[in-house]
PDB file of C-alpha atoms and ligand atoms in Angstrom:
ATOM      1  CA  UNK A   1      26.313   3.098 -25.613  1.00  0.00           C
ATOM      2  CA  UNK A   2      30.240   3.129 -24.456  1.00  0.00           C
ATOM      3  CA  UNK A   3      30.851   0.672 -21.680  1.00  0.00           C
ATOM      4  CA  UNK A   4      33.988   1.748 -20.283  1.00  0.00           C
ATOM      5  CA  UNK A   5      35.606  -0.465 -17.446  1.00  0.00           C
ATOM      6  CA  UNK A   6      38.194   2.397 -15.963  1.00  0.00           C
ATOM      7  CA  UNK A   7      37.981   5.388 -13.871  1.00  0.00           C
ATOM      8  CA  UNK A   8      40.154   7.213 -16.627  1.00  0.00           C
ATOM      9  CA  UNK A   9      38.097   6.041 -19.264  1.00  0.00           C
ATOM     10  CA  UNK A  10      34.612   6.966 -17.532  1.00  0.00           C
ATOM     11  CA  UNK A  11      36.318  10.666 -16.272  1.00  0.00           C
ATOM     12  CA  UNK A  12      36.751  11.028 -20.358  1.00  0.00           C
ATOM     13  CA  UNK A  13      34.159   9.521 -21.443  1.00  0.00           C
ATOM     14  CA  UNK A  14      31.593  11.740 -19.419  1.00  0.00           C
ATOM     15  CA  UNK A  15      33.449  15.266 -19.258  1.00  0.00           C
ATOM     16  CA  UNK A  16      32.994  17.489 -22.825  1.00  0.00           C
ATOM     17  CA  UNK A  17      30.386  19.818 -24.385  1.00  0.00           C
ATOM     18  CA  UNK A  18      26.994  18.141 -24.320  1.00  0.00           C
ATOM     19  CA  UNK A  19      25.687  19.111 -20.356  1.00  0.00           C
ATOM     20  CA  UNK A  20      23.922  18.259 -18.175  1.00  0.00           C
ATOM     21  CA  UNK A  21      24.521  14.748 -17.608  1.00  0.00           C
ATOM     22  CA  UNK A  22      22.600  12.764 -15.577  1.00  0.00           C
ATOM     23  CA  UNK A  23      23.913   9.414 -13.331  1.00  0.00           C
ATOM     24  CA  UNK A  24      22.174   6.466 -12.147  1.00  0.00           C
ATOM     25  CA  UNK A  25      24.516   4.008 -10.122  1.00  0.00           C
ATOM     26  CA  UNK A  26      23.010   0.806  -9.480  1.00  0.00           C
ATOM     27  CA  UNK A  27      24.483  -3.041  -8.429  1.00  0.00           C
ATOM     28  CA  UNK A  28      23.085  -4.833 -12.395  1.00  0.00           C
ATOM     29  CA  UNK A  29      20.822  -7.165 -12.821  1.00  0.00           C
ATOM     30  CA  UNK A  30      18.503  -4.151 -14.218  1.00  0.00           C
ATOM     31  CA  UNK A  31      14.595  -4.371 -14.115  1.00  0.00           C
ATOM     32  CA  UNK A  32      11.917  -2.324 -14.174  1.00  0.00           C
ATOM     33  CA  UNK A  33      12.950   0.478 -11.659  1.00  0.00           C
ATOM     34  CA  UNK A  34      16.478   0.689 -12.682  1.00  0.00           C
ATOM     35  CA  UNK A  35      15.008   1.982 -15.973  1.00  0.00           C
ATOM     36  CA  UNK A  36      13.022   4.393 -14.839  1.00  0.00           C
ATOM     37  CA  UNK A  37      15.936   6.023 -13.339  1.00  0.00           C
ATOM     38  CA  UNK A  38      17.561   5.560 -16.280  1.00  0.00           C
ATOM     39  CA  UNK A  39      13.901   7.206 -18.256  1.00  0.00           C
ATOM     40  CA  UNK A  40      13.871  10.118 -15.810  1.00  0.00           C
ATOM     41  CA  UNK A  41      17.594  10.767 -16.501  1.00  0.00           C
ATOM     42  CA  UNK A  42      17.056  10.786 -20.202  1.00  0.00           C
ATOM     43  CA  UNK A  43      14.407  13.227 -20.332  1.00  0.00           C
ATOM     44  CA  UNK A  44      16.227  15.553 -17.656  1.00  0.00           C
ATOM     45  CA  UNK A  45      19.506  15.605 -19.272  1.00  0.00           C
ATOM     46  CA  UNK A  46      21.722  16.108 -22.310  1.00  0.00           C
ATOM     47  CA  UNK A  47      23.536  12.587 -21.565  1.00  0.00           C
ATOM     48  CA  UNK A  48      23.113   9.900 -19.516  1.00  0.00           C
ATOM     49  CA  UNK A  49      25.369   7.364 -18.013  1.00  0.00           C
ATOM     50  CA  UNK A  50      24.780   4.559 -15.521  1.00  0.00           C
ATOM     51  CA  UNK A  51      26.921   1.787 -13.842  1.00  0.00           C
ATOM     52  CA  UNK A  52      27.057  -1.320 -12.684  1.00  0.00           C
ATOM     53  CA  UNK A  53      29.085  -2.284  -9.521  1.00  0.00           C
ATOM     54  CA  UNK A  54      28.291  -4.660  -6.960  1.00  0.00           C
ATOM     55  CA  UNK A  55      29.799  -2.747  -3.528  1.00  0.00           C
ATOM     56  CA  UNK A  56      31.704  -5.096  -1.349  1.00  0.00           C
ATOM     57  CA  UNK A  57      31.785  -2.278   1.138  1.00  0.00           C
ATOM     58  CA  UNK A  58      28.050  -2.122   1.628  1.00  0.00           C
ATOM     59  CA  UNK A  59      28.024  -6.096   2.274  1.00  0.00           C
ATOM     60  CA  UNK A  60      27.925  -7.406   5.842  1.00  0.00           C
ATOM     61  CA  UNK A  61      30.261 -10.814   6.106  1.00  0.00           C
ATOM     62  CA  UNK A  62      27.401 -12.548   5.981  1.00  0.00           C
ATOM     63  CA  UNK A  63      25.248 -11.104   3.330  1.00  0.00           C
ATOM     64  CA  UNK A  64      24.923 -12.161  -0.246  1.00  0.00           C
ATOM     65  CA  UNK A  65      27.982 -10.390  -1.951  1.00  0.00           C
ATOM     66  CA  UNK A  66      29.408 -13.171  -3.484  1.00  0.00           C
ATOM     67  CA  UNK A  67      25.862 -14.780  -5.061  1.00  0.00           C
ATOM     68  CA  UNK A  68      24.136 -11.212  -5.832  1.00  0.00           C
ATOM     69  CA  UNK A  69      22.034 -11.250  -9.229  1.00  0.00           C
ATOM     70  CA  UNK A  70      24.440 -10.629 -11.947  1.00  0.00           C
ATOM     71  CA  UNK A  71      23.578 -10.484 -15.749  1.00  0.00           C
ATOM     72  CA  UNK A  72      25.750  -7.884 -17.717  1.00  0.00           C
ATOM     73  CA  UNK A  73      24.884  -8.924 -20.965  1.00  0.00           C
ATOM     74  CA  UNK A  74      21.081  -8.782 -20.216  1.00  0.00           C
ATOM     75  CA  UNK A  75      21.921  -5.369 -18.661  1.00  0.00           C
ATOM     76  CA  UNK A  76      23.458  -3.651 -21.112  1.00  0.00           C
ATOM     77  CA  UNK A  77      21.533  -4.404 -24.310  1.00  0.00           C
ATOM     78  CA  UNK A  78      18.293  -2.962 -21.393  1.00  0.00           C
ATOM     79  CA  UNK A  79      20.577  -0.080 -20.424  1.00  0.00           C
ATOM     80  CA  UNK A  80      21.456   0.674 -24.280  1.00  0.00           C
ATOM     81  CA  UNK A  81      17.553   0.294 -25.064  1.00  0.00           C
ATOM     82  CA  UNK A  82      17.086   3.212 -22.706  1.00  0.00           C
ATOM     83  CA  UNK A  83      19.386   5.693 -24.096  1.00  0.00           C
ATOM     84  CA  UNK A  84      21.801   5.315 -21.677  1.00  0.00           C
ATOM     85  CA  UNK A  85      25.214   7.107 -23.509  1.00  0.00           C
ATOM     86  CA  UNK A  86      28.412   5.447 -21.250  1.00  0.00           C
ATOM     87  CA  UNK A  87      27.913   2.626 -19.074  1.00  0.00           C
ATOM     88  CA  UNK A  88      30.728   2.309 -16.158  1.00  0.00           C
ATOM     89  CA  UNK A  89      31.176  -0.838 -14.854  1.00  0.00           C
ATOM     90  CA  UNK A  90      34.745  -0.758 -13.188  1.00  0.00           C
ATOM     91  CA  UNK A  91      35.587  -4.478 -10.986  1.00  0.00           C
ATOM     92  CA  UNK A  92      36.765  -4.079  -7.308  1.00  0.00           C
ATOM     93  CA  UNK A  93      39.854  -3.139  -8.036  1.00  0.00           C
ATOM     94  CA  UNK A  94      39.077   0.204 -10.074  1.00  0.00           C
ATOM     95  CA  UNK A  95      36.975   1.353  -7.270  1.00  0.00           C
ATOM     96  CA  UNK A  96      39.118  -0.225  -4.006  1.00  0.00           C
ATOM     97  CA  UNK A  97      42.990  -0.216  -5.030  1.00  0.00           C
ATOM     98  CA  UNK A  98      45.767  -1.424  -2.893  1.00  0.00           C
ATOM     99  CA  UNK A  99      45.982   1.050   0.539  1.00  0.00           C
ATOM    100  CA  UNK A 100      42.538   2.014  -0.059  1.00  0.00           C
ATOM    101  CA  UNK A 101      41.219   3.606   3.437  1.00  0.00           C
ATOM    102  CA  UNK A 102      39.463   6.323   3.283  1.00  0.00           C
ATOM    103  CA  UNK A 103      35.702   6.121   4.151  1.00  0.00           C
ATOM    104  CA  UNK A 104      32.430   8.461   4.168  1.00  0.00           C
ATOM    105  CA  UNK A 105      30.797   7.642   7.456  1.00  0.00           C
ATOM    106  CA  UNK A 106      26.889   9.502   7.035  1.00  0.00           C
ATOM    107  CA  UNK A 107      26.229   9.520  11.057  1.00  0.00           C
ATOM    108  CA  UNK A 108      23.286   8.975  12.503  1.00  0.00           C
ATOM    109  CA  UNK A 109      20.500   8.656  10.092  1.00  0.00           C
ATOM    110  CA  UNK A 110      22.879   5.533   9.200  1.00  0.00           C
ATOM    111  CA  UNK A 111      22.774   3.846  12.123  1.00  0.00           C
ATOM    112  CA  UNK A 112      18.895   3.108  12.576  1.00  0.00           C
ATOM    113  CA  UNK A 113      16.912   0.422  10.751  1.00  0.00           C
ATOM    114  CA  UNK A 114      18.218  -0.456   7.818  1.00  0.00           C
ATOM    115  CA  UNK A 115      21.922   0.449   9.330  1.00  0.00           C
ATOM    116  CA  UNK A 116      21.282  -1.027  12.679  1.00  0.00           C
ATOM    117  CA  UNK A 117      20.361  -4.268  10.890  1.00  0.00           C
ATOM    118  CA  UNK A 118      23.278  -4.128   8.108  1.00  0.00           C
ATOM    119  CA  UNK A 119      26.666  -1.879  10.606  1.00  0.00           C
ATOM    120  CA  UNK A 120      28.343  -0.447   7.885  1.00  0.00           C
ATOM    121  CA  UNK A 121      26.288  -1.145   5.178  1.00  0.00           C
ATOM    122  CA  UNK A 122      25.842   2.975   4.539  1.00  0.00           C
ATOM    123  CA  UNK A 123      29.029   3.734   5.125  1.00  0.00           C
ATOM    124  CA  UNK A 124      29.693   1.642   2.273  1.00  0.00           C
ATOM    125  CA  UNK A 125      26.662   3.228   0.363  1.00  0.00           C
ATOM    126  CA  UNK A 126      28.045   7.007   1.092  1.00  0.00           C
ATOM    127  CA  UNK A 127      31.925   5.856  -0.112  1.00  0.00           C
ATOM    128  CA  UNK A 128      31.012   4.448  -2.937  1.00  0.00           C
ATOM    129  CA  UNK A 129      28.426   7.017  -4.227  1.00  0.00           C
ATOM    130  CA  UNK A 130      31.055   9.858  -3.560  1.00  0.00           C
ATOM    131  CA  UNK A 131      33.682   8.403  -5.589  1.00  0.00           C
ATOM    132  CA  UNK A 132      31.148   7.634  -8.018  1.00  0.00           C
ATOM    133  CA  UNK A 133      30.106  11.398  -8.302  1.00  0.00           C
ATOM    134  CA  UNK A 134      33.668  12.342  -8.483  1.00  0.00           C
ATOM    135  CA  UNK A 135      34.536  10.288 -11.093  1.00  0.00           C
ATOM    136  CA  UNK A 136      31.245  10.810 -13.339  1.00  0.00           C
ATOM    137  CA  UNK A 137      30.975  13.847 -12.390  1.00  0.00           C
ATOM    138  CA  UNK A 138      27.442  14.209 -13.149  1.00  0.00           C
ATOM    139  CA  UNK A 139      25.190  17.210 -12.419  1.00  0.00           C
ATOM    140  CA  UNK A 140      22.228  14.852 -11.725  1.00  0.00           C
ATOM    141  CA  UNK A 141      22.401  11.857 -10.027  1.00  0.00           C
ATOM    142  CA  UNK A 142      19.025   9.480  -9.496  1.00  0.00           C
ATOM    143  CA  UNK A 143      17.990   7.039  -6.859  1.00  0.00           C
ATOM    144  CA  UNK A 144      15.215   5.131  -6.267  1.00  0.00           C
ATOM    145  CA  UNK A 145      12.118   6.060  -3.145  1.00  0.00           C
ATOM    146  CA  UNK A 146      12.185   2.273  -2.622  1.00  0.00           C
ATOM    147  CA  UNK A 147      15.532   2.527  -1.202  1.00  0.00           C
ATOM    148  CA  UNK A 148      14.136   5.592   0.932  1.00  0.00           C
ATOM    149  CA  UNK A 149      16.862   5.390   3.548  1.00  0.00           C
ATOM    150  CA  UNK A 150      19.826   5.611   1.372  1.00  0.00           C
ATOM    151  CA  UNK A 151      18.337   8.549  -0.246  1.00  0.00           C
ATOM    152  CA  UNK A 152      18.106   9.954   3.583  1.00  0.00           C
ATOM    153  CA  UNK A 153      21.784   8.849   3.976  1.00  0.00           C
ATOM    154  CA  UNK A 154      22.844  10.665   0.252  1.00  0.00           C
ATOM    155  CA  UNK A 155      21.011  14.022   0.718  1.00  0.00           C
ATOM    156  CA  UNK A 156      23.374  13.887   4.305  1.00  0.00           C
ATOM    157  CA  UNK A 157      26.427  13.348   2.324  1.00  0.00           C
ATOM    158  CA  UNK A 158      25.784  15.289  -0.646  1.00  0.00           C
ATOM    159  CA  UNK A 159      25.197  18.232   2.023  1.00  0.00           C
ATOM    160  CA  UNK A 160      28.055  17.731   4.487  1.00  0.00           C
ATOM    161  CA  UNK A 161      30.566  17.238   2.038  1.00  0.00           C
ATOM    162  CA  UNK A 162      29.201  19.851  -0.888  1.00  0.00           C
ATOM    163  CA  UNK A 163      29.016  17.766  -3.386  1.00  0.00           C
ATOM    164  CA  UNK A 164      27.663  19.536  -6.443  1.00  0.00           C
ATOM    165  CA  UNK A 165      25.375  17.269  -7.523  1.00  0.00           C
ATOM    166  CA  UNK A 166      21.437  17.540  -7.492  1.00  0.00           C
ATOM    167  CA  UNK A 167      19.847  14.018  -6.178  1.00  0.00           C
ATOM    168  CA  UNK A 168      16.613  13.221  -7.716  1.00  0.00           C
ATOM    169  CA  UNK A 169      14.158  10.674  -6.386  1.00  0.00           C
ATOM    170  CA  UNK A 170      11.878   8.430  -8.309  1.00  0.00           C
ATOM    171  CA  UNK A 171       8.780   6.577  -7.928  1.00  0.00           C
ATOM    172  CA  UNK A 172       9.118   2.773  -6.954  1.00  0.00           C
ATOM    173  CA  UNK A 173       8.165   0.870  -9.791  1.00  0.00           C
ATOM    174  CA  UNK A 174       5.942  -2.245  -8.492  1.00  0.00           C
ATOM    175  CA  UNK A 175       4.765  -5.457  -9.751  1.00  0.00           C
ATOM    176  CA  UNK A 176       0.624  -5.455 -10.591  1.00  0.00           C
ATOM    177  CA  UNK A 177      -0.036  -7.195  -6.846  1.00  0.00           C
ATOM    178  CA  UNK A 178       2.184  -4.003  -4.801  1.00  0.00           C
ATOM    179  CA  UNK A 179       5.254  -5.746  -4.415  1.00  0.00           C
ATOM    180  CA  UNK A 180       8.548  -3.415  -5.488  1.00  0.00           C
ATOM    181  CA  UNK A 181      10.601  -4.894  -7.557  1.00  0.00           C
ATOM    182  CA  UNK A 182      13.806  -5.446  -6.468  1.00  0.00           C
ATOM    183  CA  UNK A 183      17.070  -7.427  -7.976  1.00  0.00           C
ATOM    184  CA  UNK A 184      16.692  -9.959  -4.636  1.00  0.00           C
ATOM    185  CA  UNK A 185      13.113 -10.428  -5.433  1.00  0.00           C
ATOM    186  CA  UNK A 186      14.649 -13.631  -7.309  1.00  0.00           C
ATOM    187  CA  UNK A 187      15.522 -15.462  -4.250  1.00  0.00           C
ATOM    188  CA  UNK A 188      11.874 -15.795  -2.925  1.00  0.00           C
ATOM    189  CA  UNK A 189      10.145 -19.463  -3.479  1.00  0.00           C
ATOM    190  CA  UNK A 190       6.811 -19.380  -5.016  1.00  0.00           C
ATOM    191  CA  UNK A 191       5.165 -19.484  -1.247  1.00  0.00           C
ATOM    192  CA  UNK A 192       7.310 -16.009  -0.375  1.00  0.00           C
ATOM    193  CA  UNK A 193       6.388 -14.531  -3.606  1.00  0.00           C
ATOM    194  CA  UNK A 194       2.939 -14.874  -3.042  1.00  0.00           C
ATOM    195  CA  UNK A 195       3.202 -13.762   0.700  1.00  0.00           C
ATOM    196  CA  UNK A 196       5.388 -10.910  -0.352  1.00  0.00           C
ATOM    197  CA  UNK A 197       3.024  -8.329  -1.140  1.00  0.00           C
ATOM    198  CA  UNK A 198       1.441  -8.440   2.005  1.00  0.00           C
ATOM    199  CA  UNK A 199       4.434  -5.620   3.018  1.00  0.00           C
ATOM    200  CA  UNK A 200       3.475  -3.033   0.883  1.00  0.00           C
ATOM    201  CA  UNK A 201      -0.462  -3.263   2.116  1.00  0.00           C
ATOM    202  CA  UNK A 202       0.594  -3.249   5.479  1.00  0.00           C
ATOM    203  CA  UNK A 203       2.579   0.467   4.469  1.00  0.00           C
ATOM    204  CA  UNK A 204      -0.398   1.375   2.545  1.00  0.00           C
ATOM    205  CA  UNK A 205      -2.794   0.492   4.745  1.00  0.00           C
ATOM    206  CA  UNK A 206      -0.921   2.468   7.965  1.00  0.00           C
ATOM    207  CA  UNK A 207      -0.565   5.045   5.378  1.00  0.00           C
ATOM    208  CA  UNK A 208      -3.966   5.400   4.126  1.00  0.00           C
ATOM    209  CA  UNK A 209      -5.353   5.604   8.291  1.00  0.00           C
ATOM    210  CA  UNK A 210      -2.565   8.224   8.553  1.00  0.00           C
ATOM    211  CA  UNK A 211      -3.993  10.083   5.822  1.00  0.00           C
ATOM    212  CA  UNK A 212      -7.583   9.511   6.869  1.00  0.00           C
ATOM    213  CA  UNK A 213      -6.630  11.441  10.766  1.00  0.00           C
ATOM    214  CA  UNK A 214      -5.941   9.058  13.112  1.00  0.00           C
ATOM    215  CA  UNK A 215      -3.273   9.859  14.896  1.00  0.00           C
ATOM    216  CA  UNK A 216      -3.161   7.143  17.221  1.00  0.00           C
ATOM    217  CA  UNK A 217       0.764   5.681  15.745  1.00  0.00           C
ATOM    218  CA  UNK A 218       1.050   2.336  18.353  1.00  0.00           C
ATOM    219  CA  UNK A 219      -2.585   1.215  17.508  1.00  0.00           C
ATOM    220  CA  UNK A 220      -2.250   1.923  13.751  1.00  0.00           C
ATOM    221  CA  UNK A 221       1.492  -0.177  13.449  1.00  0.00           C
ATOM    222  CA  UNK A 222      -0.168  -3.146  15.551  1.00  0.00           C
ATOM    223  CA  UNK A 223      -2.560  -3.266  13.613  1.00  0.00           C
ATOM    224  CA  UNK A 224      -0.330  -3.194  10.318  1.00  0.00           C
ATOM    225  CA  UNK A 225       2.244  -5.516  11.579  1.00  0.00           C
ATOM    226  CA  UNK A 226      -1.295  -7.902  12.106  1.00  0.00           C
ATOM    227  CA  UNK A 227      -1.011  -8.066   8.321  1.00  0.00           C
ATOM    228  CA  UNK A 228       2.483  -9.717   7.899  1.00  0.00           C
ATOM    229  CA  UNK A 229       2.207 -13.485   8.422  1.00  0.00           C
ATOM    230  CA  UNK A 230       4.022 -16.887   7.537  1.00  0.00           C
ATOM    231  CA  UNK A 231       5.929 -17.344   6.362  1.00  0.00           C
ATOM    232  CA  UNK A 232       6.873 -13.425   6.455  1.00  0.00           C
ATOM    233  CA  UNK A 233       8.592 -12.326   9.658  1.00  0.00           C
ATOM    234  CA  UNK A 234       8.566  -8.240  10.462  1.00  0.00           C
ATOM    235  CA  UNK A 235      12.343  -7.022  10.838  1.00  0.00           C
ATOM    236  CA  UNK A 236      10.321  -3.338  11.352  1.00  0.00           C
ATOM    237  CA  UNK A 237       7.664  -1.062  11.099  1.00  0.00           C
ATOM    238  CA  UNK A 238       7.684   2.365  11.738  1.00  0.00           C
ATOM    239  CA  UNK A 239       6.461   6.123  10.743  1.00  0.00           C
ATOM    240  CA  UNK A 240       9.293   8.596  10.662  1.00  0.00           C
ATOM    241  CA  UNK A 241      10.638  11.656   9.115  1.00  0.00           C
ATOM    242  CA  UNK A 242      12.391  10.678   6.021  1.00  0.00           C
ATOM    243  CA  UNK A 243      15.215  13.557   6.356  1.00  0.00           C
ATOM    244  CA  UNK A 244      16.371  11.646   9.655  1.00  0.00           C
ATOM    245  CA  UNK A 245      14.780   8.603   9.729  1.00  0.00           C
ATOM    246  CA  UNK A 246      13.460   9.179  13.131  1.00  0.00           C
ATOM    247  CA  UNK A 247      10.176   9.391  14.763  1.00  0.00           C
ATOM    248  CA  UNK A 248       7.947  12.302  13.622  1.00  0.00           C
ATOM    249  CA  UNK A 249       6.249  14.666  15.229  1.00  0.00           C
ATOM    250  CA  UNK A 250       3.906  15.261  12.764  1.00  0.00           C
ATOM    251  CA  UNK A 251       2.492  12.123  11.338  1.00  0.00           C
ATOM    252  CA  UNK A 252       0.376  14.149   8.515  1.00  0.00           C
ATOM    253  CA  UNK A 253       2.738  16.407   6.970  1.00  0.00           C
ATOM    254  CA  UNK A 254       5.894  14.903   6.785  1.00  0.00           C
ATOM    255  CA  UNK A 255       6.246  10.861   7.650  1.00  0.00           C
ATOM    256  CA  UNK A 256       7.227   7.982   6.095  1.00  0.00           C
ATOM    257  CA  UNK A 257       5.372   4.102   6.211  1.00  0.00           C
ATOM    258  CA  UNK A 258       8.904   2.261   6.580  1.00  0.00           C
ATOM    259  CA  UNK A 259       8.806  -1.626   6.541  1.00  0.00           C
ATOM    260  CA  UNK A 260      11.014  -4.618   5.892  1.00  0.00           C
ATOM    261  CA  UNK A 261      10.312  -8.265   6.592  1.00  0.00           C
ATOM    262  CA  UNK A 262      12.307 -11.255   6.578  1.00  0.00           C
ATOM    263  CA  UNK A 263      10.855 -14.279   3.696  1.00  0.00           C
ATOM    264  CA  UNK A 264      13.339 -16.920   4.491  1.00  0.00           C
ATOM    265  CA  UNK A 265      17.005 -15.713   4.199  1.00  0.00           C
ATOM    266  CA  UNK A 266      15.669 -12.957   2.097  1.00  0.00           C
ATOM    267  CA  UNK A 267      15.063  -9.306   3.606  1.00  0.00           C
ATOM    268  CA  UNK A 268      12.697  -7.363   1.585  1.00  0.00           C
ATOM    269  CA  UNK A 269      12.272  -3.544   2.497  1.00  0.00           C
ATOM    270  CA  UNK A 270       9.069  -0.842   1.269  1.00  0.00           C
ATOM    271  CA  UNK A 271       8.200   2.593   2.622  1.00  0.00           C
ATOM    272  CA  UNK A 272       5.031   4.352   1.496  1.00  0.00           C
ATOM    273  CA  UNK A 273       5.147   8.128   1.877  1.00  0.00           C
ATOM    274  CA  UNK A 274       1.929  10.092   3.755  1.00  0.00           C
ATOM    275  CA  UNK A 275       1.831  12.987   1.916  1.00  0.00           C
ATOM    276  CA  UNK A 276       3.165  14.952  -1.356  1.00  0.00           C
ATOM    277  CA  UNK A 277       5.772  16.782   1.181  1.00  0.00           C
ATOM    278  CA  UNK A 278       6.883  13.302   2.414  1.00  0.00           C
ATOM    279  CA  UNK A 279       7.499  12.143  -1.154  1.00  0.00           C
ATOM    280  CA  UNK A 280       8.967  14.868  -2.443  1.00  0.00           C
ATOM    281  CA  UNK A 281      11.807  14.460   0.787  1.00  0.00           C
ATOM    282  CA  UNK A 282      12.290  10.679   0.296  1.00  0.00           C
TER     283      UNK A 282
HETATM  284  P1  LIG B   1      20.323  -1.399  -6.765  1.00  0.00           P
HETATM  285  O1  LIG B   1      20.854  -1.911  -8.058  1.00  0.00           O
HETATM  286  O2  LIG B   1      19.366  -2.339  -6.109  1.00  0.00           O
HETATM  287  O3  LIG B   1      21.388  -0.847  -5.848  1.00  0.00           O
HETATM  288  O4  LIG B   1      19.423  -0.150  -7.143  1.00  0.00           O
HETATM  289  C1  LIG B   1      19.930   0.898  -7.937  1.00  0.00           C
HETATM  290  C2  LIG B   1      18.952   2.040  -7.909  1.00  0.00           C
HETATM  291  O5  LIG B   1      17.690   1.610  -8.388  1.00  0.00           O
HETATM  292  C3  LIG B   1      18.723   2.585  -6.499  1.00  0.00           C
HETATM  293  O6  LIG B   1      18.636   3.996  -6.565  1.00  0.00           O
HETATM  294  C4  LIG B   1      17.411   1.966  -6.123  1.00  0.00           C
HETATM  295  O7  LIG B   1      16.689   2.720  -5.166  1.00  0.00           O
HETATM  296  C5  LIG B   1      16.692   1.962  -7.457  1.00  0.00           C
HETATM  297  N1  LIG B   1      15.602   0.995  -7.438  1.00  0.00           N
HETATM  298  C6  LIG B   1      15.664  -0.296  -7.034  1.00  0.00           C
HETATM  299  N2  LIG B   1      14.446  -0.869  -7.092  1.00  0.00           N
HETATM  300  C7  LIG B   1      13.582   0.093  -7.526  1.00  0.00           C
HETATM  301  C8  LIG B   1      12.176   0.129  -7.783  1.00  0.00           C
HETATM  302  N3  LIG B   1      11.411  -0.933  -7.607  1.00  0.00           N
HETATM  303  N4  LIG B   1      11.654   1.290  -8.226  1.00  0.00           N
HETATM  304  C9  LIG B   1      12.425   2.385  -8.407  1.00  0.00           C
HETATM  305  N5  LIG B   1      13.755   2.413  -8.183  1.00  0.00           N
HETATM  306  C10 LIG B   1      14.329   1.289  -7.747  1.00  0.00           C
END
């Protein structure tokens, strides 16, 4: 695997012959999902790179930028292990130089939940995975359904600004007891850990009476959000259309279980799709 540090270098290092490539950006501190982006990509594609980069511009001032997860030598022998050809990992200053100012703004299916919660945060998402594309140039890029919103938010972009590159979702990888994993999963205590699962039952279990015909959405959320307790705290619960994030008019065919709740300082987030349409869009 080439680990190249440079937008020059990665432009080189991923242009040539061998085609398709495929792309998975992530933040580092790799586990379980990140790899089966990185599995998905292999099989799909003639090459494969990833990188690492920990986005200040998706980090509210008060958010965990400067004390995120990071282990690069960890991640790259796991990266390497996958078959993962160039790894870019540019710092801040590759990606944001001096007069930097240009920003992707997605509109509104940023600016609910998750982006009501964190202003900005997919504004930073949508910059960053544009100049990403441009510089990897990558027919394939893949994302994670755990992060179901920013894949809302980078089908939006990818459209709107023609981007020719073909997002692919996959699964969210969880541990045995439901919970996804997730690089902030390492900031729960023991007590949160073992509360944490209790989100993704609460999706499945709105889900599953979704799935079983009841149609009655305020009943079936109460009696989801009935399922987070201490020391969990619902930040929200909702069933929407995962194109737009909004509510949907048909619960059956094309909505989304979206959840995240607060364990301490720590903000977890889930969704669990109703239906094969509904996972094939998030
Ligand atoms: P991050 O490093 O957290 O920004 O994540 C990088 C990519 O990995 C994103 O596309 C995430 O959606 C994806 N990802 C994170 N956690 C999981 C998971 N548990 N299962 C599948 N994909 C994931």
């Amino acid at each position: 695997m080439r680990i190249v540090r440079t937008v020059r270098e990665a432009r080189e290092a991923t242009r040539g012959a061998r085609r398709p490539w495929g792309f998975v950006p992530t933040m580092g501190a790799v586990h379980a999902g990140h790899l089966a982006l990185a599995a998905r990509a292999r099989e799909e594609n003639s090459a494969v790179a990833a990188s690492i980069f920990v986005n200040p511009l998706q980090f509210g001032p008060d958010e965990d930028f400067a004390r995120y997860p990071r282990a690069f030598a960890d991640d790259c022998a796991a990266f390497a292990a996958a078959g993962v050809d160039v790894l870019f990992a540019p710092d801040v200053e590759q990606i944001y130089p001096d007069g930097f100012a240009t920003t992707v703004d997605p509109g509104p299916v940023g600016d609910v939940f998750e982006g009501a919660l964190r202003p900005g945060h997919f504004r930073g998402v949508a910059t960053v995975c544009a100049k990403l594309f441009a510089v990897v140039g990558a027919e394939r890029a893949y994302f994670g359904a755990k992060d179901a919103q920013q894949v809302a938010v980078l089908r939006r972009v990818i459209a709107d600004l023609s981007l020719p590159v073909d997002l692919r979702v996959v699964p969210t990888v969880r541990e045995a007891d439901g919970l996804a994993l997730s690089s902030r999963n390492v900031y729960l205590s023991a007590g949160e850990r073992a509360a944490a699962p209790a989100l993704y039952a609460a999706l499945a279990y709105v889900a599953e009476a979704v799935r079983s015909g009841r149609r009655d959405r305020e009943a079936m959320l109460a009696e989801a959000r009935r399922r987070i307790v201490a020391p969990l705290r619902e930040a929200y619960l909702d069933l929407v259309d995962p194109l737009t994030f909004r509510p949907t008019a048909d619960l059956a065919k094309a909505s989304l279980a979206i959840g995240s709740v607060w364990a301490g300082t720590t903000r977890l987030i889930d969704n669990v799709p109703i239906s094969a349409a509904a996972e094939r869009a998030a």
